[in-house]
PDB file of C-alpha atoms in Angstrom:
ATOM      1  CA  MET L   1       0.000   0.000   0.000  1.00 65.00           C
ATOM      2  CA  THR L   2       1.290   3.457  -0.865  1.00 83.00           C
ATOM      3  CA  ILE L   3       1.911   5.727   2.079  1.00 91.00           C
ATOM      4  CA  THR L   4       0.331   9.170   2.005  1.00 94.00           C
ATOM      5  CA  TRP L   5       1.358  12.166   4.085  1.00 96.00           C
ATOM      6  CA  GLU L   6      -2.302  12.635   5.118  1.00 96.00           C
ATOM      7  CA  ASN L   7      -2.408   9.205   6.767  1.00 96.00           C
ATOM      8  CA  ILE L   8       0.799   9.557   8.777  1.00 97.00           C
ATOM      9  CA  LYS L   9       0.380  10.360  12.482  1.00 97.00           C
ATOM     10  CA  GLU L  10       2.932  11.575  15.003  1.00 98.00           C
ATOM     11  CA  GLY L  11       3.927   8.597  17.135  1.00 98.00           C
ATOM     12  CA  ASP L  12       3.575   6.095  14.268  1.00 98.00           C
ATOM     13  CA  ILE L  13       6.232   3.376  14.139  1.00 98.00           C
ATOM     14  CA  ILE L  14       7.713   2.462  10.761  1.00 98.00           C
ATOM     15  CA  PRO L  15       8.557  -1.162   9.842  1.00 98.00           C
ATOM     16  CA  GLU L  16      11.952  -2.157  11.194  1.00 98.00           C
ATOM     17  CA  LEU L  17      14.769  -3.350   8.966  1.00 98.00           C
ATOM     18  CA  LYS L  18      16.996  -6.171  10.176  1.00 98.00           C
ATOM     19  CA  LYS L  19      20.603  -6.483   9.029  1.00 98.00           C
ATOM     20  CA  ASN L  20      23.185  -9.075   9.909  1.00 98.00           C
ATOM     21  CA  PRO L  21      26.363  -7.947   8.151  1.00 98.00           C
ATOM     22  CA  GLY L  22      29.116 -10.538   8.057  1.00 98.00           C
ATOM     23  CA  VAL L  23      32.646  -9.930   6.836  1.00 98.00           C
ATOM     24  CA  SER L  24      31.552 -10.404   3.193  1.00 98.00           C
ATOM     25  CA  GLN L  25      28.893  -7.687   3.491  1.00 98.00           C
ATOM     26  CA  LEU L  26      31.438  -5.324   5.072  1.00 98.00           C
ATOM     27  CA  VAL L  27      33.831  -6.018   2.214  1.00 98.00           C
ATOM     28  CA  LYS L  28      31.027  -5.209  -0.245  1.00 98.00           C
ATOM     29  CA  TYR L  29      30.378  -1.987   1.636  1.00 98.00           C
ATOM     30  CA  ALA L  30      34.100  -1.161   1.572  1.00 97.00           C
ATOM     31  CA  ALA L  31      34.101  -1.685  -2.201  1.00 97.00           C
ATOM     32  CA  GLY L  32      30.906   0.313  -2.745  1.00 97.00           C
ATOM     33  CA  SER L  33      31.930   3.244  -0.566  1.00 97.00           C
ATOM     34  CA  GLY L  34      35.688   3.119  -1.139  1.00 95.00           C
ATOM     35  CA  ASP L  35      36.231   3.122   2.641  1.00 95.00           C
ATOM     36  CA  PHE L  36      39.022   0.567   3.030  1.00 96.00           C
ATOM     37  CA  ASN L  37      39.918   1.448   6.610  1.00 95.00           C
ATOM     38  CA  PRO L  38      41.383  -1.935   7.766  1.00 96.00           C
ATOM     39  CA  LEU L  39      39.423  -1.611  11.020  1.00 96.00           C
ATOM     40  CA  HIS L  40      36.450  -2.893   9.004  1.00 97.00           C
ATOM     41  CA  HIS L  41      38.001  -5.998   7.394  1.00 97.00           C
ATOM     42  CA  ASP L  42      41.460  -6.831   8.819  1.00 98.00           C
ATOM     43  CA  PHE L  43      41.501  -8.654  12.167  1.00 97.00           C
ATOM     44  CA  ASN L  44      45.300  -8.108  12.339  1.00 98.00           C
ATOM     45  CA  PHE L  45      45.032  -4.309  12.112  1.00 96.00           C
ATOM     46  CA  PHE L  46      46.325  -2.674  15.345  1.00 95.00           C
ATOM     47  CA  GLN L  47      43.005  -0.998  16.167  1.00 94.00           C
ATOM     48  CA  ALA L  48      41.021  -4.216  15.537  1.00 96.00           C
ATOM     49  CA  LYS L  49      43.439  -6.146  17.768  1.00 97.00           C
ATOM     50  CA  ALA L  50      43.029  -3.566  20.538  1.00 94.00           C
ATOM     51  CA  ILE L  51      39.233  -3.676  20.246  1.00 95.00           C
ATOM     52  CA  GLY L  52      39.194  -7.474  19.889  1.00 97.00           C
ATOM     53  CA  SER L  53      37.372  -7.500  16.542  1.00 98.00           C
ATOM     54  CA  ILE L  54      36.830  -5.610  13.357  1.00 98.00           C
ATOM     55  CA  ILE L  55      33.799  -3.312  13.596  1.00 97.00           C
ATOM     56  CA  VAL L  56      30.934  -2.383  11.288  1.00 98.00           C
ATOM     57  CA  HIS L  57      31.481   0.901   9.391  1.00 97.00           C
ATOM     58  CA  GLY L  58      29.556   3.706  11.089  1.00 97.00           C
ATOM     59  CA  ARG L  59      28.461   4.779   7.647  1.00 97.00           C
ATOM     60  CA  PHE L  60      27.086   1.309   6.914  1.00 98.00           C
ATOM     61  CA  LYS L  61      24.685   1.889   9.803  1.00 98.00           C
ATOM     62  CA  TYR L  62      23.982   5.424   8.550  1.00 98.00           C
ATOM     63  CA  ALA L  63      23.124   3.881   5.171  1.00 98.00           C
ATOM     64  CA  THR L  64      20.831   1.244   6.686  1.00 98.00           C
ATOM     65  CA  LEU L  65      18.868   3.959   8.523  1.00 98.00           C
ATOM     66  CA  GLY L  66      18.356   5.611   5.141  1.00 98.00           C
ATOM     67  CA  GLU L  67      17.417   2.283   3.558  1.00 98.00           C
ATOM     68  CA  CYS L  68      14.883   1.610   6.329  1.00 98.00           C
ATOM     69  CA  VAL L  69      13.139   4.960   5.735  1.00 98.00           C
ATOM     70  CA  SER L  70      13.378   4.663   1.929  1.00 97.00           C
ATOM     71  CA  ASN L  71      11.760   1.201   2.092  1.00 97.00           C
ATOM     72  CA  TRP L  72       8.914   2.626   4.181  1.00 97.00           C
ATOM     73  CA  MET L  73       8.391   5.712   2.031  1.00 96.00           C
ATOM     74  CA  GLY L  74       8.702   4.061  -1.357  1.00 94.00           C
ATOM     75  CA  HIS L  75       9.005   6.704  -4.073  1.00 95.00           C
ATOM     76  CA  VAL L  76       6.297   9.120  -2.967  1.00 94.00           C
ATOM     77  CA  GLY L  77       8.797  11.459  -1.336  1.00 95.00           C
ATOM     78  CA  HIS L  78      12.466  12.076  -0.736  1.00 97.00           C
ATOM     79  CA  ILE L  79      14.858  12.442   2.169  1.00 98.00           C
ATOM     80  CA  LYS L  80      15.813  16.095   2.765  1.00 98.00           C
ATOM     81  CA  LYS L  81      18.076  15.602   5.734  1.00 98.00           C
ATOM     82  CA  ILE L  82      19.612  12.517   7.327  1.00 98.00           C
ATOM     83  CA  SER L  83      21.912  12.517  10.318  1.00 98.00           C
ATOM     84  CA  CYS L  84      23.186  10.134  12.954  1.00 98.00           C
ATOM     85  CA  GLN L  85      25.894   9.743  15.542  1.00 98.00           C
ATOM     86  CA  TYR L  86      28.020   6.647  16.028  1.00 96.00           C
ATOM     87  CA  ARG L  87      27.735   6.083  19.773  1.00 95.00           C
ATOM     88  CA  GLY L  88      28.521   2.391  20.035  1.00 95.00           C
ATOM     89  CA  MET L  89      30.465  -0.174  18.034  1.00 96.00           C
ATOM     90  CA  ASP L  90      28.734  -2.996  16.179  1.00 98.00           C
ATOM     91  CA  PHE L  91      30.428  -6.256  15.264  1.00 98.00           C
ATOM     92  CA  PRO L  92      30.204  -8.629  12.277  1.00 98.00           C
ATOM     93  CA  ASP L  93      27.617 -11.432  12.322  1.00 98.00           C
ATOM     94  CA  LYS L  94      25.555  -9.673  14.985  1.00 98.00           C
ATOM     95  CA  GLU L  95      22.031  -8.572  14.215  1.00 98.00           C
ATOM     96  CA  ILE L  96      21.442  -4.832  13.786  1.00 98.00           C
ATOM     97  CA  THR L  97      17.836  -3.622  13.799  1.00 98.00           C
ATOM     98  CA  CYS L  98      16.945  -0.252  12.262  1.00 98.00           C
ATOM     99  CA  LYS L  99      13.925   1.412  13.829  1.00 98.00           C
ATOM    100  CA  GLY L 100      12.048   4.646  13.364  1.00 98.00           C
ATOM    101  CA  THR L 101       9.118   6.641  14.748  1.00 98.00           C
ATOM    102  CA  ILE L 102       7.338   9.744  13.481  1.00 98.00           C
ATOM    103  CA  GLU L 103       8.291  12.685  15.707  1.00 98.00           C
ATOM    104  CA  ARG L 104       6.694  15.560  13.847  1.00 98.00           C
ATOM    105  CA  LYS L 105       4.466  16.233  10.847  1.00 98.00           C
ATOM    106  CA  TRP L 106       4.024  19.727   9.426  1.00 98.00           C
ATOM    107  CA  GLU L 107       3.685  21.895   6.316  1.00 97.00           C
ATOM    108  CA  GLU L 108       6.179  24.606   5.423  1.00 96.00           C
ATOM    109  CA  ASN L 109       6.142  26.748   2.260  1.00 94.00           C
ATOM    110  CA  GLY L 110       3.680  24.280   0.729  1.00 94.00           C
ATOM    111  CA  GLU L 111       5.973  21.324   1.467  1.00 96.00           C
ATOM    112  CA  LYS L 112       4.542  18.295   3.299  1.00 98.00           C
ATOM    113  CA  LEU L 113       7.179  17.253   5.811  1.00 98.00           C
ATOM    114  CA  VAL L 114       7.739  14.528   8.366  1.00 98.00           C
ATOM    115  CA  GLU L 115      10.568  14.190  10.866  1.00 98.00           C
ATOM    116  CA  LEU L 116      11.496  10.737  12.087  1.00 98.00           C
ATOM    117  CA  SER L 117      13.608   9.699  14.991  1.00 98.00           C
ATOM    118  CA  VAL L 118      15.673   6.714  13.799  1.00 98.00           C
ATOM    119  CA  TRP L 119      18.230   4.454  15.409  1.00 98.00           C
ATOM    120  CA  THR L 120      19.914   1.067  15.258  1.00 98.00           C
ATOM    121  CA  GLU L 121      19.748  -1.498  18.035  1.00 98.00           C
ATOM    122  CA  ASN L 122      22.359  -4.182  18.567  1.00 98.00           C
ATOM    123  CA  ASP L 123      21.470  -7.776  19.504  1.00 97.00           C
ATOM    124  CA  GLU L 124      21.265  -6.736  23.155  1.00 97.00           C
ATOM    125  CA  GLY L 125      18.731  -4.006  22.390  1.00 97.00           C
ATOM    126  CA  LYS L 126      21.228  -1.171  22.889  1.00 98.00           C
ATOM    127  CA  ASN L 127      20.851   1.943  20.727  1.00 98.00           C
ATOM    128  CA  THR L 128      24.247   2.366  19.033  1.00 98.00           C
ATOM    129  CA  THR L 129      23.322   4.864  16.295  1.00 98.00           C
ATOM    130  CA  PRO L 130      20.756   7.558  17.183  1.00 98.00           C
ATOM    131  CA  GLY L 131      19.686   9.699  14.259  1.00 98.00           C
ATOM    132  CA  SER L 132      17.076  11.875  12.639  1.00 98.00           C
ATOM    133  CA  ILE L 133      15.585  11.991   9.136  1.00 98.00           C
ATOM    134  CA  ILE L 134      13.388  14.651   7.510  1.00 98.00           C
ATOM    135  CA  VAL L 135      11.253  13.517   4.585  1.00 98.00           C
ATOM    136  CA  SER L 136       9.325  15.611   2.055  1.00 98.00           C
ATOM    137  CA  PHE L 137       6.216  14.005   0.537  1.00 96.00           C
ATOM    138  CA  ASN L 138       4.913  14.556  -3.000  1.00 91.00           C
ATOM    139  CA  ASN L 139       1.408  13.266  -2.282  1.00 81.00           C
TER     140      ASN L 139
ATOM    141  CA  MET M   1      45.634   6.815  23.380  1.00 59.00           C
ATOM    142  CA  ALA M   2      46.677  10.254  24.599  1.00 65.00           C
ATOM    143  CA  ASP M   3      46.486  11.475  28.193  1.00 67.00           C
ATOM    144  CA  ASN M   4      47.758  14.988  27.704  1.00 76.00           C
ATOM    145  CA  PHE M   5      46.710  15.815  24.191  1.00 89.00           C
ATOM    146  CA  GLU M   6      46.215  19.513  23.494  1.00 91.00           C
ATOM    147  CA  ILE M   7      45.226  21.447  20.409  1.00 94.00           C
ATOM    148  CA  THR M   8      48.161  23.665  19.437  1.00 94.00           C
ATOM    149  CA  GLU M   9      47.950  27.131  17.883  1.00 93.00           C
ATOM    150  CA  GLU M  10      49.225  25.604  14.637  1.00 92.00           C
ATOM    151  CA  MET M  11      46.301  23.168  14.579  1.00 93.00           C
ATOM    152  CA  LYS M  12      43.817  25.936  15.475  1.00 94.00           C
ATOM    153  CA  ALA M  13      45.121  28.010  12.565  1.00 93.00           C
ATOM    154  CA  GLN M  14      43.792  25.282  10.245  1.00 95.00           C
ATOM    155  CA  ILE M  15      40.156  25.907  11.246  1.00 96.00           C
ATOM    156  CA  GLY M  16      38.436  27.426   8.226  1.00 96.00           C
ATOM    157  CA  TRP M  17      40.832  25.701   5.799  1.00 97.00           C
ATOM    158  CA  THR M  18      39.024  25.170   2.498  1.00 97.00           C
ATOM    159  CA  SER M  19      40.008  22.660  -0.169  1.00 96.00           C
ATOM    160  CA  SER M  20      40.336  23.267  -3.865  1.00 95.00           C
ATOM    161  CA  PRO M  21      37.237  22.002  -5.705  1.00 96.00           C
ATOM    162  CA  TRP M  22      37.283  18.452  -7.031  1.00 94.00           C
ATOM    163  CA  SER M  23      35.072  16.637  -9.517  1.00 95.00           C
ATOM    164  CA  TYR M  24      32.812  13.910  -8.263  1.00 94.00           C
ATOM    165  CA  GLU M  25      31.156  11.814 -10.967  1.00 96.00           C
ATOM    166  CA  VAL M  26      28.047   9.859 -10.005  1.00 98.00           C
ATOM    167  CA  THR M  27      27.903   6.831 -12.308  1.00 98.00           C
ATOM    168  CA  ARG M  28      25.534   3.889 -12.741  1.00 98.00           C
ATOM    169  CA  THR M  29      28.331   1.519 -11.782  1.00 98.00           C
ATOM    170  CA  SER M  30      29.154   3.436  -8.590  1.00 98.00           C
ATOM    171  CA  VAL M  31      25.479   3.725  -7.589  1.00 98.00           C
ATOM    172  CA  ARG M  32      24.999  -0.029  -8.084  1.00 98.00           C
ATOM    173  CA  ALA M  33      28.150  -0.857  -6.126  1.00 98.00           C
ATOM    174  CA  PHE M  34      27.132   1.367  -3.225  1.00 98.00           C
ATOM    175  CA  ALA M  35      23.571  -0.022  -3.160  1.00 98.00           C
ATOM    176  CA  ARG M  36      24.977  -3.548  -3.175  1.00 98.00           C
ATOM    177  CA  GLY M  37      27.345  -2.680  -0.320  1.00 98.00           C
ATOM    178  CA  VAL M  38      24.428  -1.554   1.833  1.00 98.00           C
ATOM    179  CA  GLY M  39      22.187  -4.408   0.711  1.00 98.00           C
ATOM    180  CA  TYR M  40      19.399  -2.424  -0.961  1.00 98.00           C
ATOM    181  CA  THR M  41      16.947  -4.710  -2.769  1.00 97.00           C
ATOM    182  CA  ASP M  42      14.924  -1.909  -4.418  1.00 98.00           C
ATOM    183  CA  LEU M  43      15.574  -2.184  -8.160  1.00 98.00           C
ATOM    184  CA  VAL M  44      15.569   1.597  -8.702  1.00 98.00           C
ATOM    185  CA  TYR M  45      19.226   1.622  -7.589  1.00 98.00           C
ATOM    186  CA  TYR M  46      20.245  -1.050 -10.109  1.00 98.00           C
ATOM    187  CA  ASP M  47      17.952  -0.967 -13.138  1.00 98.00           C
ATOM    188  CA  VAL M  48      17.448   2.184 -15.230  1.00 98.00           C
ATOM    189  CA  GLU M  49      13.988   1.107 -16.440  1.00 98.00           C
ATOM    190  CA  SER M  50      12.790   0.637 -12.839  1.00 98.00           C
ATOM    191  CA  ALA M  51      14.305   3.989 -11.841  1.00 98.00           C
ATOM    192  CA  ARG M  52      12.526   5.837 -14.687  1.00 98.00           C
ATOM    193  CA  LYS M  53       9.218   4.127 -13.899  1.00 97.00           C
ATOM    194  CA  ALA M  54       9.524   5.369 -10.314  1.00 96.00           C
ATOM    195  CA  GLY M  55      10.058   8.929 -11.608  1.00 96.00           C
ATOM    196  CA  TYR M  56      13.845   9.330 -11.493  1.00 97.00           C
ATOM    197  CA  ARG M  57      16.015  10.753 -14.320  1.00 97.00           C
ATOM    198  CA  ASP M  58      18.418   7.805 -13.953  1.00 98.00           C
ATOM    199  CA  LEU M  59      19.594   5.527 -11.102  1.00 98.00           C
ATOM    200  CA  PRO M  60      19.182   7.740  -8.005  1.00 98.00           C
ATOM    201  CA  ALA M  61      22.113   8.033  -5.603  1.00 98.00           C
ATOM    202  CA  PRO M  62      21.127   6.209  -2.395  1.00 98.00           C
ATOM    203  CA  THR M  63      20.552   8.688   0.408  1.00 97.00           C
ATOM    204  CA  THR M  64      23.969   8.254   2.074  1.00 98.00           C
ATOM    205  CA  TYR M  65      25.968   7.826  -1.145  1.00 97.00           C
ATOM    206  CA  LEU M  66      27.886  11.120  -0.875  1.00 97.00           C
ATOM    207  CA  GLY M  67      31.351  10.653   0.572  1.00 93.00           C
ATOM    208  CA  THR M  68      32.227   7.634  -1.551  1.00 93.00           C
ATOM    209  CA  ALA M  69      35.861   7.573  -2.637  1.00 88.00           C
ATOM    210  CA  ILE M  70      37.792   9.371  -5.336  1.00 89.00           C
ATOM    211  CA  PHE M  71      41.023   7.371  -5.394  1.00 90.00           C
ATOM    212  CA  ILE M  72      44.163   8.517  -7.211  1.00 90.00           C
ATOM    213  CA  PRO M  73      47.297   6.522  -6.324  1.00 93.00           C
ATOM    214  CA  GLY M  74      50.020   8.582  -4.711  1.00 92.00           C
ATOM    215  CA  GLN M  75      47.589  11.434  -4.026  1.00 90.00           C
ATOM    216  CA  SER M  76      44.742   9.867  -2.029  1.00 88.00           C
ATOM    217  CA  ASP M  77      44.877   8.223   1.356  1.00 87.00           C
ATOM    218  CA  ASP M  78      45.345   4.506   0.785  1.00 86.00           C
ATOM    219  CA  PHE M  79      42.444   3.500   3.014  1.00 89.00           C
ATOM    220  CA  LEU M  80      40.100   6.410   3.635  1.00 88.00           C
ATOM    221  CA  PRO M  81      37.622   7.545   0.976  1.00 87.00           C
ATOM    222  CA  PHE M  82      38.988  11.090   0.720  1.00 87.00           C
ATOM    223  CA  ALA M  83      39.531  12.817  -2.621  1.00 88.00           C
ATOM    224  CA  PRO M  84      43.090  14.134  -3.154  1.00 88.00           C
ATOM    225  CA  GLY M  85      43.561  17.447  -1.364  1.00 88.00           C
ATOM    226  CA  SER M  86      40.116  17.299   0.229  1.00 89.00           C
ATOM    227  CA  HIS M  87      41.381  17.288   3.811  1.00 88.00           C
ATOM    228  CA  PRO M  88      43.844  19.555   5.629  1.00 88.00           C
ATOM    229  CA  SER M  89      46.939  17.997   7.135  1.00 85.00           C
ATOM    230  CA  VAL M  90      46.505  18.532  10.855  1.00 89.00           C
ATOM    231  CA  ASP M  91      49.638  17.246  12.563  1.00 90.00           C
ATOM    232  CA  HIS M  92      48.055  15.776  15.716  1.00 92.00           C
ATOM    233  CA  GLY M  93      50.016  12.520  15.975  1.00 92.00           C
ATOM    234  CA  LEU M  94      47.024  10.476  17.187  1.00 93.00           C
ATOM    235  CA  PRO M  95      46.966   6.994  15.588  1.00 90.00           C
ATOM    236  CA  GLY M  96      43.380   5.867  16.286  1.00 89.00           C
ATOM    237  CA  LEU M  97      40.493   7.017  14.105  1.00 89.00           C
ATOM    238  CA  LEU M  98      36.753   6.564  14.563  1.00 90.00           C
ATOM    239  CA  ASP M  99      33.781   8.094  12.787  1.00 93.00           C
ATOM    240  CA  GLY M 100      31.737  10.348  15.081  1.00 95.00           C
ATOM    241  CA  GLY M 101      28.688  11.180  13.032  1.00 96.00           C
ATOM    242  CA  THR M 102      27.342  12.288   9.672  1.00 97.00           C
ATOM    243  CA  GLU M 103      24.647  14.695   8.509  1.00 98.00           C
ATOM    244  CA  THR M 104      23.592  15.182   4.891  1.00 98.00           C
ATOM    245  CA  GLU M 105      21.159  17.861   3.793  1.00 98.00           C
ATOM    246  CA  TYR M 106      19.714  17.776   0.252  1.00 98.00           C
ATOM    247  CA  PHE M 107      18.623  20.743  -1.853  1.00 98.00           C
ATOM    248  CA  GLY M 108      18.159  18.817  -5.102  1.00 97.00           C
ATOM    249  CA  ASP M 109      18.176  15.288  -6.497  1.00 96.00           C
ATOM    250  CA  ILE M 110      21.361  13.409  -7.448  1.00 98.00           C
ATOM    251  CA  CYS M 111      21.333  10.695 -10.108  1.00 98.00           C
ATOM    252  CA  ALA M 112      23.816   8.659 -12.126  1.00 98.00           C
ATOM    253  CA  GLY M 113      25.190  10.858 -14.906  1.00 98.00           C
ATOM    254  CA  ASP M 114      25.581  13.913 -12.678  1.00 98.00           C
ATOM    255  CA  THR M 115      28.987  15.491 -12.182  1.00 98.00           C
ATOM    256  CA  LEU M 116      29.217  17.292  -8.895  1.00 98.00           C
ATOM    257  CA  THR M 117      31.880  19.749  -7.806  1.00 97.00           C
ATOM    258  CA  CYS M 118      32.821  19.420  -4.195  1.00 97.00           C
ATOM    259  CA  VAL M 119      34.596  21.705  -1.741  1.00 97.00           C
ATOM    260  CA  ASN M 120      35.466  20.673   1.801  1.00 97.00           C
ATOM    261  CA  LYS M 121      35.996  23.001   4.727  1.00 97.00           C
ATOM    262  CA  LEU M 122      37.477  22.309   8.161  1.00 97.00           C
ATOM    263  CA  ASP M 123      34.773  23.683  10.437  1.00 97.00           C
ATOM    264  CA  ASP M 124      36.100  23.071  13.895  1.00 97.00           C
ATOM    265  CA  LEU M 125      38.619  21.246  16.079  1.00 96.00           C
ATOM    266  CA  PHE M 126      37.932  20.468  19.714  1.00 96.00           C
ATOM    267  CA  THR M 127      38.777  17.870  22.339  1.00 95.00           C
ATOM    268  CA  LYS M 128      36.519  15.570  24.309  1.00 94.00           C
ATOM    269  CA  GLU M 129      37.322  13.242  27.193  1.00 93.00           C
ATOM    270  CA  SER M 130      36.514   9.553  26.910  1.00 91.00           C
ATOM    271  CA  LYS M 131      36.824   7.037  29.749  1.00 89.00           C
ATOM    272  CA  GLY M 132      38.149   4.339  27.472  1.00 87.00           C
ATOM    273  CA  LEU M 133      40.053   6.334  24.884  1.00 89.00           C
ATOM    274  CA  GLY M 134      41.530   9.273  26.816  1.00 91.00           C
ATOM    275  CA  THR M 135      41.534  12.739  25.276  1.00 93.00           C
ATOM    276  CA  MET M 136      40.002  12.622  21.818  1.00 95.00           C
ATOM    277  CA  LEU M 137      40.401  15.174  19.043  1.00 96.00           C
ATOM    278  CA  ILE M 138      37.168  15.852  17.183  1.00 96.00           C
ATOM    279  CA  MET M 139      37.510  17.260  13.688  1.00 96.00           C
ATOM    280  CA  SER M 140      34.305  18.491  12.082  1.00 97.00           C
ATOM    281  CA  SER M 141      34.146  19.315   8.423  1.00 96.00           C
ATOM    282  CA  GLU M 142      31.584  20.394   5.868  1.00 98.00           C
ATOM    283  CA  SER M 143      31.497  19.366   2.207  1.00 97.00           C
ATOM    284  CA  THR M 144      29.366  21.271  -0.299  1.00 98.00           C
ATOM    285  CA  TYR M 145      28.274  19.536  -3.529  1.00 98.00           C
ATOM    286  CA  THR M 146      27.271  21.628  -6.559  1.00 98.00           C
ATOM    287  CA  ASN M 147      25.856  19.952  -9.677  1.00 98.00           C
ATOM    288  CA  GLN M 148      26.582  20.539 -13.374  1.00 98.00           C
ATOM    289  CA  ASP M 149      23.855  23.231 -13.513  1.00 98.00           C
ATOM    290  CA  GLY M 150      25.521  25.259 -10.752  1.00 98.00           C
ATOM    291  CA  LYS M 151      22.935  24.289  -8.128  1.00 98.00           C
ATOM    292  CA  VAL M 152      24.084  23.359  -4.607  1.00 98.00           C
ATOM    293  CA  VAL M 153      22.440  19.947  -4.233  1.00 98.00           C
ATOM    294  CA  ALA M 154      23.844  18.782  -0.903  1.00 98.00           C
ATOM    295  CA  VAL M 155      25.892  19.685   2.139  1.00 98.00           C
ATOM    296  CA  GLN M 156      27.447  16.952   4.221  1.00 98.00           C
ATOM    297  CA  ARG M 157      28.805  17.525   7.728  1.00 98.00           C
ATOM    298  CA  SER M 158      31.068  14.893   9.303  1.00 96.00           C
ATOM    299  CA  GLN M 159      32.874  14.370  12.562  1.00 96.00           C
ATOM    300  CA  ALA M 160      36.108  12.390  12.738  1.00 94.00           C
ATOM    301  CA  ILE M 161      37.442  11.273  16.114  1.00 94.00           C
ATOM    302  CA  PHE M 162      41.196  10.824  16.631  1.00 94.00           C
ATOM    303  CA  TYR M 163      42.572   9.197  19.778  1.00 92.00           C
TER     304      TYR M 163
END
């Protein structure tokens, strides 16, 4: 079903998106983004040794928050602003769940806008990537 | 890890540093590779027909696409996705690097086939204390992307953490 701005209510929860990136997915992300920081694929890298593991790219999580909202919205609008902070490390082969709720819905200069609070949760339910996304709807 | 790290006057003098502009081509191949790296399953990021049916000019850049690498051997960092000359050399001597956060604001659409011109500015340098990592240096920067029609289509703000 297509989402319409009219039907969205503050407090609504959007469908969550589950990710479980293993080393192969992180390598694909490294190739796609060009971020070859060894901390994300080389267990022998000094920082990975100190941490005890390689870690998921912060920007992979940033991207999945965008994917989660894009999946929900379909193509009836576009993302105007997307931000997040990397507060906690995530590790390969651990489930990451992207979540989002509608914080605010308003009109400005004829634009139909929605602000979502978004975040990722690790497999222990801890919020490791709090963020915010503003969406503009065409319908 | 640094216990007594301080920002020197020399480092402070770099705040406001602005790069020369560089060219940033958004291509179908790069959009597909990025979408695959994230795991998008929506065909608009892979198939031109699907993208046009959904109302896009060409494959749209996924929402966090900006910041992907421009690599030139001998000029770019070997590991980090920074275009040559896009970042100031701040001589802080801290070996550890973590990403602090990212914000992207859009003023227009970006699709495969676009050539953007990008300029990066060092916005601020400050320190923060961390229990585990000691004194951290936070470097915040702002990249502005202008498209082939002269329109500013996006601004991306990033925070790098050195420790």
